[in-house]
Tab-separated table of C-alpha atoms in Angstrom:
chain	number	residue	atom	x	y	z
A	300	MET	CA	0.411	-16.058	12.191
A	301	LYS	CA	1.043	-14.341	8.859
A	302	ASN	CA	-1.865	-12.935	6.911
A	303	TYR	CA	-2.170	-13.748	3.207
A	304	ILE	CA	-0.327	-10.700	1.904
A	305	GLU	CA	2.654	-11.444	4.167
A	306	THR	CA	3.037	-14.846	2.451
A	307	LEU	CA	3.501	-13.319	-1.012
A	308	ASN	CA	6.875	-12.787	-2.656
A	309	THR	CA	8.728	-9.621	-1.743
A	310	LYS	CA	8.220	-7.940	-5.105
A	311	ILE	CA	4.441	-8.218	-4.900
A	312	GLN	CA	4.453	-7.018	-1.281
A	313	GLU	CA	6.515	-3.975	-2.284
A	314	TYR	CA	4.152	-3.353	-5.174
A	315	PHE	CA	1.165	-3.392	-2.810
A	316	LYS	CA	2.954	-0.864	-0.566
A	317	ILE	CA	3.152	1.466	-3.569
A	318	LEU	CA	-0.577	1.085	-4.201
A	319	SER	CA	-1.408	1.831	-0.566
A	320	PRO	CA	1.470	3.741	1.081
A	321	GLU	CA	-0.442	3.919	4.349
A	322	GLY	CA	-0.547	0.124	4.479
A	323	ILE	CA	-3.297	-2.443	4.057
A	324	PRO	CA	-6.555	-1.266	5.666
A	325	GLU	CA	-7.189	-3.560	8.608
A	326	PHE	CA	-10.786	-4.395	7.669
A	327	LEU	CA	-9.671	-5.725	4.271
A	328	ASN	CA	-7.541	-8.574	5.652
A	329	ALA	CA	-10.553	-10.345	7.170
A	330	TYR	CA	-12.329	-10.434	3.809
A	331	ILE	CA	-9.192	-11.603	2.005
A	332	GLU	CA	-8.928	-14.582	4.368
A	333	THR	CA	-12.430	-15.912	3.618
A	334	PRO	CA	-12.593	-19.239	1.726
A	335	GLU	CA	-14.258	-17.682	-1.319
A	336	MET	CA	-11.482	-15.122	-1.717
A	337	GLN	CA	-8.733	-17.634	-0.942
A	338	LYS	CA	-10.004	-19.827	-3.768
A	339	GLN	CA	-9.010	-16.997	-6.129
A	340	ALA	CA	-5.397	-17.415	-4.983
A	341	LYS	CA	-5.333	-20.661	-6.975
A	342	ILE	CA	-6.336	-19.048	-10.271
A	343	SER	CA	-3.831	-17.216	-12.469
A	344	THR	CA	-4.642	-13.883	-14.075
A	345	THR	CA	-3.141	-15.226	-17.333
A	346	CYS	CA	-6.294	-17.144	-18.373
A	347	GLY	CA	-4.364	-20.410	-18.407
A	348	THR	CA	-1.625	-19.251	-20.788
A	349	ILE	CA	0.978	-19.568	-18.029
A	350	TYR	CA	0.878	-23.355	-18.481
A	351	SER	CA	2.341	-23.259	-22.013
A	352	LYS	CA	5.978	-22.647	-22.980
A	353	MET	CA	4.729	-20.116	-25.537
A	354	PHE	CA	4.458	-17.630	-22.662
A	355	HIS	CA	7.079	-16.365	-20.213
A	356	ASN	CA	5.902	-14.853	-16.939
A	357	ALA	CA	8.302	-13.533	-14.303
A	358	PHE	CA	6.086	-14.620	-11.426
A	359	TRP	CA	2.738	-16.206	-10.557
A	360	TYR	CA	0.077	-13.551	-10.105
A	361	SER	CA	-3.306	-14.784	-9.001
A	362	SER	CA	-6.827	-13.494	-9.374
A	363	LEU	CA	-6.719	-12.764	-5.639
A	364	GLU	CA	-3.606	-10.594	-5.979
A	365	HIS	CA	-5.307	-8.662	-8.772
A	366	SER	CA	-8.427	-8.179	-6.652
A	367	ILE	CA	-6.361	-7.001	-3.676
A	368	GLY	CA	-4.494	-4.593	-5.945
A	369	VAL	CA	-7.755	-3.127	-7.263
A	370	ALA	CA	-9.052	-2.738	-3.716
A	371	LEU	CA	-5.861	-0.986	-2.578
A	372	ILE	CA	-6.049	1.482	-5.460
A	373	VAL	CA	-9.694	2.244	-4.684
A	374	TRP	CA	-8.859	2.681	-1.001
A	375	ASN	CA	-5.877	4.911	-1.765
A	376	PHE	CA	-7.977	7.325	-3.801
A	377	THR	CA	-11.344	7.190	-2.028
A	378	LYS	CA	-10.878	5.899	1.542
A	379	ASP	CA	-14.355	4.453	1.040
A	380	LYS	CA	-14.897	1.015	2.588
A	381	LYS	CA	-17.847	0.060	0.372
A	382	GLN	CA	-16.079	0.936	-2.867
A	383	THR	CA	-12.946	-0.874	-1.662
A	384	LEU	CA	-14.904	-4.040	-0.916
A	385	ALA	CA	-16.655	-3.836	-4.283
A	386	GLY	CA	-13.164	-3.773	-5.781
A	387	VAL	CA	-11.926	-6.793	-3.867
A	388	PHE	CA	-15.089	-8.783	-4.687
A	389	HIS	CA	-15.224	-7.985	-8.408
A	390	ASP	CA	-13.558	-11.268	-9.473
A	391	ILE	CA	-14.893	-13.499	-6.702
A	392	ALA	CA	-16.797	-15.541	-9.316
A	393	THR	CA	-13.750	-16.132	-11.504
A	394	PRO	CA	-13.535	-19.780	-12.653
A	395	VAL	CA	-10.401	-21.785	-13.503
A	396	PHE	CA	-8.511	-20.334	-16.483
A	397	LYS	CA	-10.381	-17.044	-15.925
A	398	HIS	CA	-11.720	-15.491	-19.172
A	399	THR	CA	-11.178	-18.787	-20.983
A	400	ILE	CA	-14.574	-19.820	-19.618
A	401	ASP	CA	-16.058	-16.733	-21.273
A	402	PHE	CA	-14.682	-18.195	-24.526
A	403	MET	CA	-16.354	-21.491	-23.607
A	404	ASN	CA	-19.603	-19.556	-23.169
A	405	GLY	CA	-19.135	-17.889	-26.559
A	406	ASP	CA	-18.432	-14.505	-24.940
A	407	TYR	CA	-14.958	-13.598	-26.230
A	408	GLU	CA	-16.037	-10.086	-27.225
A	409	THR	CA	-17.095	-8.700	-23.814
A	410	GLN	CA	-15.678	-11.417	-21.490
A	411	GLU	CA	-18.282	-10.775	-18.795
A	412	SER	CA	-20.339	-13.993	-18.855
A	413	THR	CA	-19.256	-15.166	-15.389
A	414	GLU	CA	-19.824	-11.874	-13.554
A	415	GLU	CA	-23.510	-12.601	-12.886
A	416	LEU	CA	-22.454	-15.117	-10.222
A	417	THR	CA	-20.791	-12.445	-8.045
A	418	THR	CA	-23.876	-11.735	-5.940
A	419	LYS	CA	-24.576	-15.454	-5.485
A	420	MET	CA	-21.009	-16.148	-4.311
A	421	ILE	CA	-21.130	-13.334	-1.771
A	422	CYS	CA	-24.571	-14.252	-0.446
A	423	GLU	CA	-23.682	-17.938	-0.049
A	424	SER	CA	-20.571	-17.172	1.994
A	425	LYS	CA	-21.321	-17.288	5.704
A	426	GLU	CA	-17.969	-15.681	6.490
A	427	ILE	CA	-18.423	-12.755	4.105
A	428	MET	CA	-22.031	-12.164	5.133
A	429	THR	CA	-21.007	-12.130	8.820
A	430	LEU	CA	-18.287	-9.566	8.094
A	431	LEU	CA	-20.646	-7.380	6.064
A	432	GLU	CA	-23.251	-7.459	8.840
A	433	LYS	CA	-20.582	-6.506	11.366
A	434	ASP	CA	-19.528	-3.584	9.155
A	435	GLY	CA	-23.107	-2.491	8.537
A	436	ILE	CA	-22.823	-2.983	4.778
A	437	THR	CA	-25.411	-4.584	2.506
A	438	VAL	CA	-24.644	-6.973	-0.351
A	439	GLU	CA	-26.134	-4.481	-2.822
A	440	GLU	CA	-23.487	-1.942	-1.822
A	441	VAL	CA	-20.549	-4.194	-2.710
A	442	ASP	CA	-21.632	-6.754	-5.314
A	443	ASP	CA	-21.290	-4.537	-8.397
A	444	TYR	CA	-18.121	-2.502	-8.774
A	445	HIS	CA	-19.438	-1.068	-12.063
A	446	LYS	CA	-21.501	1.402	-10.019
A	447	TYR	CA	-18.318	3.048	-8.688
A	448	PRO	CA	-16.461	4.878	-11.505
A	449	ILE	CA	-13.119	4.972	-9.691
A	450	ALA	CA	-13.287	1.175	-9.395
A	451	ASP	CA	-14.580	0.478	-12.907
A	452	ASN	CA	-15.781	2.336	-15.979
A	453	ASP	CA	-16.105	1.841	-19.705
A	454	THR	CA	-13.208	1.474	-22.139
A	455	PRO	CA	-11.102	3.526	-22.877
A	456	GLN	CA	-11.297	5.295	-19.502
A	457	LEU	CA	-8.828	4.613	-16.695
A	458	SER	CA	-10.258	2.776	-13.693
A	459	SER	CA	-8.661	1.030	-10.726
A	460	ASP	CA	-9.233	-2.314	-12.455
A	461	ARG	CA	-7.484	-1.332	-15.713
A	462	LEU	CA	-4.758	0.522	-13.842
A	463	GLU	CA	-3.994	-2.487	-11.648
A	464	TYR	CA	-3.654	-5.073	-14.368
A	465	THR	CA	-1.610	-2.705	-16.531
A	466	LEU	CA	0.837	-2.055	-13.686
A	467	ALA	CA	1.046	-5.668	-12.503
A	468	ASN	CA	1.324	-7.109	-16.005
A	469	ASN	CA	4.201	-4.765	-16.836
A	470	LEU	CA	5.863	-5.558	-13.508
A	471	GLY	CA	6.194	-9.214	-14.453
A	472	ALA	CA	2.810	-10.943	-14.429
A	473	VAL	CA	3.035	-10.782	-18.255
A	474	PHE	CA	6.067	-8.655	-19.226
A	475	GLU	CA	8.920	-7.551	-16.995
A	476	GLU	CA	9.023	-4.052	-18.465
A	477	TRP	CA	8.663	-1.716	-15.473
A	478	SER	CA	10.654	-1.723	-12.248
A	479	LEU	CA	9.070	-0.997	-8.885
A	480	ALA	CA	10.577	2.501	-9.125
A	481	GLU	CA	8.871	3.059	-12.478
A	482	ILE	CA	5.583	1.729	-11.086
A	483	ARG	CA	5.901	4.198	-8.209
A	484	GLU	CA	6.635	7.088	-10.598
A	485	ILE	CA	3.552	6.295	-12.678
A	486	TYR	CA	1.267	5.686	-9.714
A	487	GLN	CA	2.238	8.806	-7.820
A	488	ASN	CA	1.397	10.858	-10.905
A	489	ILE	CA	-2.253	9.760	-10.817
A	490	GLU	CA	-5.070	11.733	-9.252
A	491	ILE	CA	-8.856	11.840	-9.373
A	492	GLN	CA	-9.998	14.076	-12.214
A	493	THR	CA	-13.327	14.892	-13.872
A	494	ASN	CA	-14.003	13.570	-17.359
A	495	GLU	CA	-16.040	14.926	-20.285
A	496	GLU	CA	-19.287	13.667	-18.731
A	497	GLY	CA	-18.627	15.277	-15.365
A	498	ILE	CA	-17.825	11.887	-13.789
A	499	GLU	CA	-14.799	11.209	-11.597
A	500	GLU	CA	-12.014	9.255	-13.278
A	501	LEU	CA	-8.371	8.494	-12.580
A	502	GLY	CA	-6.020	10.631	-14.671
A	503	PHE	CA	-2.436	11.843	-14.936
A	504	LYS	CA	-0.878	15.087	-13.753
A	505	ASP	CA	1.980	14.980	-16.271
A	506	LYS	CA	1.882	14.304	-20.023
A	507	LYS	CA	5.244	12.500	-20.150
A	508	ILE	CA	4.196	10.025	-17.492
A	509	ALA	CA	0.865	9.479	-19.236
A	510	GLU	CA	2.751	8.770	-22.479
A	511	LYS	CA	4.893	6.189	-20.703
A	512	PHE	CA	1.812	4.497	-19.285
A	513	VAL	CA	0.109	4.408	-22.687
A	514	SER	CA	3.227	2.912	-24.269
A	515	GLY	CA	3.186	0.084	-21.724
A	516	MET	CA	-0.545	-0.351	-22.261
A	517	ARG	CA	-0.033	-0.750	-26.023
A	518	ARG	CA	2.379	-3.676	-25.629
A	519	LEU	CA	-0.036	-5.454	-23.331
A	520	SER	CA	-3.045	-4.715	-25.518
A	521	ALA	CA	-1.390	-6.571	-28.391
A	522	GLU	CA	-0.369	-9.446	-26.124
A	523	TYR	CA	-3.970	-9.947	-24.988
A	524	ILE	CA	-5.106	-10.613	-28.578
A	525	GLU	CA	-1.979	-12.174	-30.089
A	526	ASN	CA	-2.833	-15.380	-31.960
A	527	ARG	CA	-0.993	-17.504	-29.406
A	528	THR	CA	-3.197	-15.979	-26.691
A	529	LYS	CA	-6.488	-16.333	-28.578
A	530	PHE	CA	-5.557	-19.853	-29.661
A	531	SER	CA	-4.667	-20.895	-26.109
A	532	MET	CA	-7.838	-19.517	-24.582
A	533	GLN	CA	-10.041	-21.153	-27.218
A	534	PHE	CA	-8.138	-24.423	-26.872
A	535	LEU	CA	-8.598	-24.503	-23.094
A	536	ALA	CA	-12.249	-23.532	-23.544
A	537	ASP	CA	-12.763	-26.422	-25.965
A	538	ILE	CA	-11.068	-28.835	-23.568
A	539	MET	CA	-13.297	-27.721	-20.698
A	540	LYS	CA	-16.388	-27.944	-22.898
A	541	LYS	CA	-15.511	-31.439	-24.147
A	542	MET	CA	-14.764	-32.673	-20.631
A	543	SER	CA	-18.028	-31.161	-19.398
A	544	GLU	CA	-20.009	-32.852	-22.175
A	545	LYS	CA	-18.454	-36.207	-21.223
A	546	ASN	CA	-19.138	-35.667	-17.506
A	547	LEU	CA	-15.409	-35.537	-16.742
A	548	ILE	CA	-15.789	-32.139	-15.117
A	549	THR	CA	-18.898	-30.231	-14.073
A	550	VAL	CA	-19.675	-26.570	-14.591
A	551	GLU	CA	-19.795	-26.232	-10.804
A	552	GLU	CA	-16.251	-27.610	-10.548
A	553	LEU	CA	-14.971	-24.845	-12.809
A	554	TYR	CA	-15.728	-22.562	-9.856
A	555	SER	CA	-14.521	-24.857	-7.066
A	556	LEU	CA	-11.351	-26.489	-8.389
A	557	SER	CA	-7.937	-24.877	-8.290
A	558	GLU	CA	-6.125	-24.546	-11.599
A	559	LYS	CA	-3.606	-27.124	-10.383
A	560	GLU	CA	-6.463	-29.579	-9.869
A	561	ALA	CA	-7.995	-28.721	-13.253
A	562	VAL	CA	-4.647	-29.266	-15.006
A	563	GLU	CA	-4.246	-32.636	-13.264
A	564	ARG	CA	-7.780	-33.580	-14.338
A	565	ILE	CA	-6.877	-32.759	-17.965
A	566	GLU	CA	-3.520	-34.556	-17.863
A	567	ASN	CA	-5.116	-37.709	-16.480
A	568	CYS	CA	-8.005	-37.659	-18.950
A	569	LYS	CA	-8.317	-40.828	-21.087
A	570	GLU	CA	-10.915	-39.469	-23.529
A	571	ASP	CA	-10.610	-38.002	-27.051
A	572	LYS	CA	-6.872	-37.287	-27.105
A	573	ILE	CA	-7.438	-34.540	-24.530
A	574	ALA	CA	-4.327	-35.256	-22.442
A	575	ARG	CA	-2.142	-35.786	-25.519
A	576	ASN	CA	-3.191	-32.552	-27.180
A	577	PHE	CA	-2.860	-30.649	-23.917
A	578	LYS	CA	0.720	-31.874	-23.618
A	579	ILE	CA	1.490	-30.736	-27.178
A	580	TRP	CA	0.158	-27.265	-26.329
A	581	ARG	CA	2.095	-27.138	-23.044
A	582	GLU	CA	5.375	-28.001	-24.795
A	583	ALA	CA	4.844	-25.725	-27.814
A	584	THR	CA	7.145	-22.705	-27.935
A	585	GLN	CA	5.365	-20.884	-30.754
A	586	ILE	CA	2.065	-20.834	-32.589
A	587	LYS	CA	1.636	-21.492	-36.304
A	588	GLN	CA	-0.330	-18.956	-38.348
A	589	SER	CA	-2.046	-18.894	-41.718
A	590	SER	CA	-4.361	-16.774	-43.857
A	591	GLN	CA	-6.321	-19.937	-44.714
A	592	PRO	CA	-7.782	-22.710	-42.539
A	593	GLU	CA	-5.468	-25.684	-42.120
A	594	LYS	CA	-7.236	-28.987	-42.703
A	595	GLY	CA	-6.512	-31.793	-40.294
A	596	LYS	CA	-5.158	-29.384	-37.680
A	597	TYR	CA	-6.646	-27.801	-34.607
A	598	CYS	CA	-7.161	-24.388	-36.223
A	599	VAL	CA	-8.658	-21.315	-34.549
A	600	SER	CA	-9.911	-18.029	-35.962
A	601	ILE	CA	-11.137	-15.281	-33.633
A	602	MET	CA	-11.408	-12.009	-35.509
A	603	ASN	CA	-13.410	-9.878	-33.055
A	604	PRO	CA	-11.804	-10.343	-29.638
A	605	LYS	CA	-12.201	-7.864	-26.807
A	606	ILE	CA	-9.669	-5.063	-27.385
A	607	ARG	CA	-8.298	-3.746	-24.121
A	608	TYR	CA	-6.891	-0.248	-24.447
A	609	ILE	CA	-6.773	2.935	-22.367
A	610	ASN	CA	-6.904	6.595	-23.394
A	611	PRO	CA	-6.411	8.295	-20.026
A	612	LEU	CA	-7.089	11.845	-18.985
A	613	VAL	CA	-4.179	14.214	-18.409
A	614	ARG	CA	-4.105	17.555	-16.627
A	615	GLN	CA	-3.660	20.638	-18.846
A	616	GLU	CA	-3.852	24.361	-18.116
A	617	ASN	CA	-7.426	24.489	-19.375
A	618	GLY	CA	-8.611	21.342	-17.603
A	619	PHE	CA	-8.496	17.583	-18.123
A	620	VAL	CA	-8.283	16.148	-21.642
A	621	ARG	CA	-7.655	12.769	-23.244
A	622	ILE	CA	-3.964	12.147	-23.804
A	623	ASN	CA	-4.481	11.399	-27.502
A	624	THR	CA	-5.614	15.000	-28.073
A	625	VAL	CA	-2.356	16.536	-26.800
A	626	SER	CA	0.266	13.887	-27.591
A	627	GLU	CA	1.027	12.503	-31.030
A	628	LYS	CA	3.087	9.742	-29.413
A	629	ALA	CA	0.208	8.582	-27.220
A	630	LYS	CA	-2.242	8.969	-30.089
A	631	GLY	CA	-0.084	6.659	-32.206
A	632	ASP	CA	0.189	4.069	-29.445
A	633	ILE	CA	-3.560	4.096	-28.856
A	634	GLU	CA	-4.277	3.678	-32.567
A	635	LYS	CA	-1.827	0.767	-32.722
A	636	ALA	CA	-3.641	-0.861	-29.804
A	637	ARG	CA	-7.048	-0.349	-31.371
A	638	ASN	CA	-6.024	-1.530	-34.830
A	639	PHE	CA	-3.738	-4.431	-33.962
A	640	LYS	CA	-4.311	-7.316	-36.373
A	641	THR	CA	-3.177	-10.910	-36.521
A	642	GLU	CA	-3.194	-13.577	-39.198
A	643	LYS	CA	-6.719	-14.924	-39.579
A	644	TYR	CA	-5.882	-18.466	-38.416
A	645	ALA	CA	-3.697	-19.958	-35.715
A	646	TYR	CA	-3.033	-23.669	-35.338
A	647	LEU	CA	-0.928	-26.470	-33.921
A	648	ASP	CA	-0.211	-29.872	-35.433
A	649	PHE	CA	-2.930	-31.989	-33.883
A	650	ASP	CA	-6.518	-32.823	-34.683
A	651	PHE	CA	-9.034	-32.076	-31.957
């Protein structure tokens, strides 16, 4: 019987082999196969945007694939089982449409409102708790990947989490910009370094490779806060909120349904033009933008979204430094990512 990773498309399997050249650690497969982790296979990393024609993704990439990728990176660099499991569990509490629910909770600036459920999800899983007991690991050692700097750290540092989604999103989950060979070139140039605070952090051996990575990061950083993205996430958040208020979906179901089931629930909804407006959004090929609010339209303005950018370390003769201090090209890309602006309003031609 095939394990989960063996059921994925060839490109993703090859990508995972790059992240962990020695193969998938045997202990990890058992955790991946638990019901709580398998539920993440039915949630896209695109925060619901994949369901609109405004976006073009080369392949489906789930929250589970992202979590596996993070775990493989952690394992590759640390060979530490606890840190690896913290990496694979970090999105176990992800609801349908991912960070869209953070928007629903009013948390579009940090996008961390759902993370508090991680411990609860782990503790309530009989399968995961049995595996942890067998491995002699406590919940407290794996329920918060923030405590492991190679797994996660603060922006703009490079962590396994930020590295994974930047690689996968440029491989085709968002843009098809980098080939597997380019992913391998970038990944093999990374090592554990020591940052300004004396803390371990992933960094680059070569400035040219770091510049290439930062260039790919900049394109994605803009995509994450493009008006079509912000509009779509707020729109889906408003749909979920309205359906919740009318008892058409429960908050608990946001964490138990697959996205396919959630989409079907929306499409079959008879209340408040929800299904009609959802169809308009799904068929739209571009967003409309304005400097002023558009009356009678569903109009969104989000001026302080979470800006995702990375200013990685790079090896120099005198130690490890931030790439923006030794590369004008990278410095320019990072500034473009940090200062990317959109029109104040985005809208589509319906009233919601």
